[in-house]
């Protein structure tokens, strides 16, 4: 999340979902099926048909622009996505001595970014409750919908607890620490939070 932990609000996951643009006024079910069709198109398009992938990129960028989702917000989310995606994408070329697999690495990266941007558009143009309702109406099992609703609501409990734990940790820390101690303390904090 781009917000500092101490400033979490109830809409930190779908911050721009309650605006009043043309994209926001579309029925949730239409948006859901549109994004699923878009994802299918992106996943079956080979890299040799790069103009179609470019068109898909233009389409999702236009959707984000029409929905008035700020570029800085999108770029912050992409910054969180790219390190793991690039790690997976470049595993192929690295395992082959950097001599082969570059086309697959590029395809994995392009597909991941386009799919992520489509999901980001969907989540930020549809509040979570109507999205859950659209999923249920589309045939997703009720238990799975209930699990998603539970996870969404529980996120706020976890983040509230994280704020309290970080405040307590800062109160006990007297001087600045080395990078190693900072990483170790963050890992300990995360472990305690998940327990």
PDB file of C-alpha atoms in Angstrom:
ATOM      1  CA  UNK A   1       0.000   0.000   0.000  1.00  0.00           C
ATOM      2  CA  UNK A   2       1.270   3.468  -0.825  1.00  0.00           C
ATOM      3  CA  UNK A   3      -0.122   5.012   2.367  1.00  0.00           C
ATOM      4  CA  UNK A   4       2.070   5.155   5.432  1.00  0.00           C
ATOM      5  CA  UNK A   5       0.960   2.565   7.957  1.00  0.00           C
ATOM      6  CA  UNK A   6      -0.059   5.266  10.428  1.00  0.00           C
ATOM      7  CA  UNK A   7      -2.504   6.820   7.937  1.00  0.00           C
ATOM      8  CA  UNK A   8      -4.550   3.771   6.862  1.00  0.00           C
ATOM      9  CA  UNK A   9      -8.135   4.514   5.997  1.00  0.00           C
ATOM     10  CA  UNK A  10     -11.066   2.245   5.273  1.00  0.00           C
ATOM     11  CA  UNK A  11     -10.525   2.653   1.524  1.00  0.00           C
ATOM     12  CA  UNK A  12      -6.797   1.974   1.279  1.00  0.00           C
ATOM     13  CA  UNK A  13      -7.266  -1.126  -0.913  1.00  0.00           C
ATOM     14  CA  UNK A  14      -9.763   0.351  -3.361  1.00  0.00           C
ATOM     15  CA  UNK A  15      -9.074   4.019  -2.808  1.00  0.00           C
ATOM     16  CA  UNK A  16     -10.498   5.346  -6.086  1.00  0.00           C
ATOM     17  CA  UNK A  17     -13.459   2.948  -6.381  1.00  0.00           C
ATOM     18  CA  UNK A  18     -16.040   5.481  -5.221  1.00  0.00           C
ATOM     19  CA  UNK A  19     -15.496   8.184  -7.796  1.00  0.00           C
ATOM     20  CA  UNK A  20     -18.100   9.177 -10.361  1.00  0.00           C
ATOM     21  CA  UNK A  21     -16.550   8.628 -13.778  1.00  0.00           C
ATOM     22  CA  UNK A  22     -17.976   6.779 -16.740  1.00  0.00           C
ATOM     23  CA  UNK A  23     -15.915   3.708 -15.807  1.00  0.00           C
ATOM     24  CA  UNK A  24     -17.228   3.754 -12.251  1.00  0.00           C
ATOM     25  CA  UNK A  25     -20.848   3.887 -13.392  1.00  0.00           C
ATOM     26  CA  UNK A  26     -20.601   0.724 -15.515  1.00  0.00           C
ATOM     27  CA  UNK A  27     -22.299  -2.313 -13.948  1.00  0.00           C
ATOM     28  CA  UNK A  28     -19.878  -4.396 -11.878  1.00  0.00           C
ATOM     29  CA  UNK A  29     -20.721  -7.572 -13.773  1.00  0.00           C
ATOM     30  CA  UNK A  30     -19.874  -5.957 -17.133  1.00  0.00           C
ATOM     31  CA  UNK A  31     -16.537  -4.767 -15.776  1.00  0.00           C
ATOM     32  CA  UNK A  32     -15.758  -8.184 -14.340  1.00  0.00           C
ATOM     33  CA  UNK A  33     -16.504 -10.007 -17.599  1.00  0.00           C
ATOM     34  CA  UNK A  34     -14.698  -7.342 -19.617  1.00  0.00           C
ATOM     35  CA  UNK A  35     -11.560  -7.730 -17.523  1.00  0.00           C
ATOM     36  CA  UNK A  36     -11.751 -11.527 -17.728  1.00  0.00           C
ATOM     37  CA  UNK A  37     -12.043 -11.314 -21.546  1.00  0.00           C
ATOM     38  CA  UNK A  38      -9.118  -8.866 -21.604  1.00  0.00           C
ATOM     39  CA  UNK A  39      -7.014 -11.223 -19.461  1.00  0.00           C
ATOM     40  CA  UNK A  40      -7.829 -14.149 -21.734  1.00  0.00           C
ATOM     41  CA  UNK A  41      -6.815 -12.102 -24.775  1.00  0.00           C
ATOM     42  CA  UNK A  42      -3.529 -11.080 -23.155  1.00  0.00           C
ATOM     43  CA  UNK A  43      -2.732 -14.630 -22.035  1.00  0.00           C
ATOM     44  CA  UNK A  44      -3.289 -16.257 -25.443  1.00  0.00           C
ATOM     45  CA  UNK A  45      -1.516 -13.600 -27.514  1.00  0.00           C
ATOM     46  CA  UNK A  46       2.032 -14.662 -28.453  1.00  0.00           C
ATOM     47  CA  UNK A  47       4.888 -12.199 -28.518  1.00  0.00           C
ATOM     48  CA  UNK A  48       5.015 -12.400 -32.317  1.00  0.00           C
ATOM     49  CA  UNK A  49       1.685 -10.526 -32.314  1.00  0.00           C
ATOM     50  CA  UNK A  50       3.196  -7.621 -30.376  1.00  0.00           C
ATOM     51  CA  UNK A  51       0.909  -4.988 -31.991  1.00  0.00           C
ATOM     52  CA  UNK A  52      -2.056  -6.700 -30.324  1.00  0.00           C
ATOM     53  CA  UNK A  53      -0.248  -6.611 -26.971  1.00  0.00           C
ATOM     54  CA  UNK A  54       0.521  -2.930 -27.598  1.00  0.00           C
ATOM     55  CA  UNK A  55      -3.156  -2.312 -28.314  1.00  0.00           C
ATOM     56  CA  UNK A  56      -4.048  -4.100 -25.069  1.00  0.00           C
ATOM     57  CA  UNK A  57      -1.617  -1.829 -23.229  1.00  0.00           C
ATOM     58  CA  UNK A  58      -3.181   1.254 -24.822  1.00  0.00           C
ATOM     59  CA  UNK A  59      -6.648  -0.004 -23.879  1.00  0.00           C
ATOM     60  CA  UNK A  60      -5.847  -0.523 -20.203  1.00  0.00           C
ATOM     61  CA  UNK A  61      -3.946   2.783 -20.022  1.00  0.00           C
ATOM     62  CA  UNK A  62      -6.923   4.564 -21.537  1.00  0.00           C
ATOM     63  CA  UNK A  63      -9.215   2.867 -19.024  1.00  0.00           C
ATOM     64  CA  UNK A  64      -7.034   4.003 -16.120  1.00  0.00           C
ATOM     65  CA  UNK A  65      -6.989   7.545 -17.527  1.00  0.00           C
ATOM     66  CA  UNK A  66     -10.761   7.708 -18.047  1.00  0.00           C
ATOM     67  CA  UNK A  67     -11.272   6.365 -14.511  1.00  0.00           C
ATOM     68  CA  UNK A  68      -9.074   9.243 -13.253  1.00  0.00           C
ATOM     69  CA  UNK A  69      -6.748   6.934 -11.349  1.00  0.00           C
ATOM     70  CA  UNK A  70      -3.563   8.957 -10.734  1.00  0.00           C
ATOM     71  CA  UNK A  71      -0.399   7.917 -12.539  1.00  0.00           C
ATOM     72  CA  UNK A  72       1.634   8.123  -9.343  1.00  0.00           C
ATOM     73  CA  UNK A  73      -0.694   5.595  -7.705  1.00  0.00           C
ATOM     74  CA  UNK A  74      -0.358   3.227 -10.689  1.00  0.00           C
ATOM     75  CA  UNK A  75       3.433   3.617 -10.781  1.00  0.00           C
ATOM     76  CA  UNK A  76       3.702   2.949  -7.040  1.00  0.00           C
ATOM     77  CA  UNK A  77       1.740  -0.272  -7.473  1.00  0.00           C
ATOM     78  CA  UNK A  78       3.892  -1.265 -10.459  1.00  0.00           C
ATOM     79  CA  UNK A  79       7.016  -0.666  -8.382  1.00  0.00           C
ATOM     80  CA  UNK A  80       5.773  -3.324  -5.953  1.00  0.00           C
ATOM     81  CA  UNK A  81       4.927  -5.734  -8.772  1.00  0.00           C
ATOM     82  CA  UNK A  82       8.034  -5.528 -10.940  1.00  0.00           C
ATOM     83  CA  UNK A  83      10.736  -7.008  -8.659  1.00  0.00           C
ATOM     84  CA  UNK A  84       9.052 -10.420  -8.207  1.00  0.00           C
ATOM     85  CA  UNK A  85       7.879 -10.509 -11.825  1.00  0.00           C
ATOM     86  CA  UNK A  86      11.349  -9.708 -13.143  1.00  0.00           C
ATOM     87  CA  UNK A  87      12.813 -12.319 -10.803  1.00  0.00           C
ATOM     88  CA  UNK A  88      10.546 -14.986 -12.264  1.00  0.00           C
ATOM     89  CA  UNK A  89      10.933 -13.749 -15.840  1.00  0.00           C
ATOM     90  CA  UNK A  90      14.718 -13.712 -15.791  1.00  0.00           C
ATOM     91  CA  UNK A  91      15.037 -17.100 -14.112  1.00  0.00           C
ATOM     92  CA  UNK A  92      14.848 -18.741 -17.556  1.00  0.00           C
ATOM     93  CA  UNK A  93      17.672 -16.803 -19.204  1.00  0.00           C
ATOM     94  CA  UNK A  94      19.802 -17.046 -16.060  1.00  0.00           C
ATOM     95  CA  UNK A  95      19.378 -20.820 -15.928  1.00  0.00           C
ATOM     96  CA  UNK A  96      20.517 -21.081 -19.549  1.00  0.00           C
ATOM     97  CA  UNK A  97      23.646 -19.006 -19.153  1.00  0.00           C
ATOM     98  CA  UNK A  98      22.000 -15.843 -20.572  1.00  0.00           C
ATOM     99  CA  UNK A  99      22.068 -17.368 -24.043  1.00  0.00           C
ATOM    100  CA  UNK A 100      18.411 -18.243 -24.475  1.00  0.00           C
ATOM    101  CA  UNK A 101      14.960 -17.555 -23.001  1.00  0.00           C
ATOM    102  CA  UNK A 102      14.876 -13.781 -23.422  1.00  0.00           C
ATOM    103  CA  UNK A 103      11.702 -13.878 -25.501  1.00  0.00           C
ATOM    104  CA  UNK A 104       9.914 -15.842 -22.784  1.00  0.00           C
ATOM    105  CA  UNK A 105      11.189 -13.423 -20.128  1.00  0.00           C
ATOM    106  CA  UNK A 106       9.808 -10.471 -22.093  1.00  0.00           C
ATOM    107  CA  UNK A 107       6.482 -12.237 -22.631  1.00  0.00           C
ATOM    108  CA  UNK A 108       6.124 -13.036 -18.916  1.00  0.00           C
ATOM    109  CA  UNK A 109       6.868  -9.417 -18.012  1.00  0.00           C
ATOM    110  CA  UNK A 110       4.469  -7.916 -20.574  1.00  0.00           C
ATOM    111  CA  UNK A 111       1.636 -10.281 -19.694  1.00  0.00           C
ATOM    112  CA  UNK A 112       2.115  -9.728 -15.970  1.00  0.00           C
ATOM    113  CA  UNK A 113       2.114  -5.937 -16.262  1.00  0.00           C
ATOM    114  CA  UNK A 114      -0.929  -5.847 -18.552  1.00  0.00           C
ATOM    115  CA  UNK A 115      -2.861  -8.261 -16.337  1.00  0.00           C
ATOM    116  CA  UNK A 116      -1.934  -6.341 -13.203  1.00  0.00           C
ATOM    117  CA  UNK A 117      -3.045  -3.035 -14.727  1.00  0.00           C
ATOM    118  CA  UNK A 118      -6.390  -4.567 -15.742  1.00  0.00           C
ATOM    119  CA  UNK A 119      -6.907  -5.869 -12.210  1.00  0.00           C
ATOM    120  CA  UNK A 120      -5.924  -2.502 -10.784  1.00  0.00           C
ATOM    121  CA  UNK A 121      -8.492  -0.819 -13.033  1.00  0.00           C
ATOM    122  CA  UNK A 122     -11.204  -3.258 -11.930  1.00  0.00           C
ATOM    123  CA  UNK A 123     -10.500  -2.894  -8.218  1.00  0.00           C
ATOM    124  CA  UNK A 124     -10.308   0.901  -8.424  1.00  0.00           C
ATOM    125  CA  UNK A 125     -13.492   1.348 -10.442  1.00  0.00           C
ATOM    126  CA  UNK A 126     -15.670  -1.053  -8.448  1.00  0.00           C
ATOM    127  CA  UNK A 127     -16.180  -0.990  -4.668  1.00  0.00           C
ATOM    128  CA  UNK A 128     -15.495  -4.355  -3.099  1.00  0.00           C
ATOM    129  CA  UNK A 129     -19.089  -5.212  -2.130  1.00  0.00           C
ATOM    130  CA  UNK A 130     -20.513  -4.842  -5.687  1.00  0.00           C
ATOM    131  CA  UNK A 131     -17.476  -6.743  -7.001  1.00  0.00           C
ATOM    132  CA  UNK A 132     -18.219  -9.619  -4.613  1.00  0.00           C
ATOM    133  CA  UNK A 133     -21.852  -9.556  -5.692  1.00  0.00           C
ATOM    134  CA  UNK A 134     -20.814  -9.696  -9.356  1.00  0.00           C
ATOM    135  CA  UNK A 135     -18.543 -12.655  -8.593  1.00  0.00           C
ATOM    136  CA  UNK A 136     -21.391 -14.457  -6.839  1.00  0.00           C
ATOM    137  CA  UNK A 137     -23.809 -13.739  -9.694  1.00  0.00           C
ATOM    138  CA  UNK A 138     -21.222 -15.007 -12.177  1.00  0.00           C
ATOM    139  CA  UNK A 139     -21.219 -18.448 -10.595  1.00  0.00           C
ATOM    140  CA  UNK A 140     -18.282 -18.289  -8.177  1.00  0.00           C
ATOM    141  CA  UNK A 141     -18.999 -20.687  -5.286  1.00  0.00           C
ATOM    142  CA  UNK A 142     -20.590 -19.013  -2.260  1.00  0.00           C
ATOM    143  CA  UNK A 143     -17.864 -20.269   0.084  1.00  0.00           C
ATOM    144  CA  UNK A 144     -15.187 -18.597  -2.021  1.00  0.00           C
ATOM    145  CA  UNK A 145     -17.118 -15.310  -2.077  1.00  0.00           C
ATOM    146  CA  UNK A 146     -17.552 -15.499   1.699  1.00  0.00           C
ATOM    147  CA  UNK A 147     -13.835 -16.197   2.098  1.00  0.00           C
ATOM    148  CA  UNK A 148     -12.957 -13.134   0.001  1.00  0.00           C
ATOM    149  CA  UNK A 149     -15.333 -10.975   2.049  1.00  0.00           C
ATOM    150  CA  UNK A 150     -13.806 -12.268   5.281  1.00  0.00           C
ATOM    151  CA  UNK A 151     -10.254 -11.632   4.052  1.00  0.00           C
ATOM    152  CA  UNK A 152     -11.138  -8.094   2.950  1.00  0.00           C
ATOM    153  CA  UNK A 153     -12.655  -7.228   6.306  1.00  0.00           C
ATOM    154  CA  UNK A 154      -9.847  -8.903   8.234  1.00  0.00           C
ATOM    155  CA  UNK A 155      -7.201  -6.802   6.427  1.00  0.00           C
ATOM    156  CA  UNK A 156      -8.249  -3.790   8.486  1.00  0.00           C
ATOM    157  CA  UNK A 157      -7.847  -5.691  11.753  1.00  0.00           C
ATOM    158  CA  UNK A 158      -4.357  -6.820  10.730  1.00  0.00           C
ATOM    159  CA  UNK A 159      -3.279  -3.319   9.684  1.00  0.00           C
ATOM    160  CA  UNK A 160      -4.624  -1.791  12.902  1.00  0.00           C
ATOM    161  CA  UNK A 161      -2.606  -4.328  14.861  1.00  0.00           C
ATOM    162  CA  UNK A 162       0.458  -3.551  12.732  1.00  0.00           C
ATOM    163  CA  UNK A 163       0.126   0.155  13.581  1.00  0.00           C
ATOM    164  CA  UNK A 164       0.026  -0.650  17.296  1.00  0.00           C
ATOM    165  CA  UNK A 165       3.001  -3.016  17.058  1.00  0.00           C
ATOM    166  CA  UNK A 166       5.112  -0.516  15.092  1.00  0.00           C
ATOM    167  CA  UNK A 167       4.319   2.216  17.589  1.00  0.00           C
ATOM    168  CA  UNK A 168       5.410  -0.037  20.453  1.00  0.00           C
ATOM    169  CA  UNK A 169       8.580  -1.029  18.570  1.00  0.00           C
ATOM    170  CA  UNK A 170       9.503   2.605  17.908  1.00  0.00           C
ATOM    171  CA  UNK A 171       8.909   3.468  21.559  1.00  0.00           C
ATOM    172  CA  UNK A 172      11.441   0.795  22.595  1.00  0.00           C
ATOM    173  CA  UNK A 173      14.082   1.842  20.030  1.00  0.00           C
ATOM    174  CA  UNK A 174      16.413   4.499  21.409  1.00  0.00           C
ATOM    175  CA  UNK A 175      19.027   5.053  18.697  1.00  0.00           C
ATOM    176  CA  UNK A 176      19.235   4.556  14.967  1.00  0.00           C
ATOM    177  CA  UNK A 177      20.107   1.018  13.966  1.00  0.00           C
ATOM    178  CA  UNK A 178      22.080  -0.534  11.173  1.00  0.00           C
ATOM    179  CA  UNK A 179      20.319  -1.761   8.055  1.00  0.00           C
ATOM    180  CA  UNK A 180      20.729  -5.354   9.224  1.00  0.00           C
ATOM    181  CA  UNK A 181      19.007  -4.638  12.565  1.00  0.00           C
ATOM    182  CA  UNK A 182      16.231  -2.745  10.794  1.00  0.00           C
ATOM    183  CA  UNK A 183      15.577  -5.700   8.472  1.00  0.00           C
ATOM    184  CA  UNK A 184      15.719  -8.165  11.348  1.00  0.00           C
ATOM    185  CA  UNK A 185      13.287  -6.120  13.428  1.00  0.00           C
ATOM    186  CA  UNK A 186      10.905  -5.772  10.475  1.00  0.00           C
ATOM    187  CA  UNK A 187      11.000  -9.548   9.920  1.00  0.00           C
ATOM    188  CA  UNK A 188      10.338 -10.169  13.616  1.00  0.00           C
ATOM    189  CA  UNK A 189       7.456  -7.692  13.536  1.00  0.00           C
ATOM    190  CA  UNK A 190       5.927  -9.393  10.498  1.00  0.00           C
ATOM    191  CA  UNK A 191       6.320 -12.815  12.101  1.00  0.00           C
ATOM    192  CA  UNK A 192       4.622 -11.678  15.307  1.00  0.00           C
ATOM    193  CA  UNK A 193       1.842 -10.016  13.315  1.00  0.00           C
ATOM    194  CA  UNK A 194       1.087 -13.191  11.378  1.00  0.00           C
ATOM    195  CA  UNK A 195       1.124 -15.323  14.524  1.00  0.00           C
TER     196      UNK A 195
END
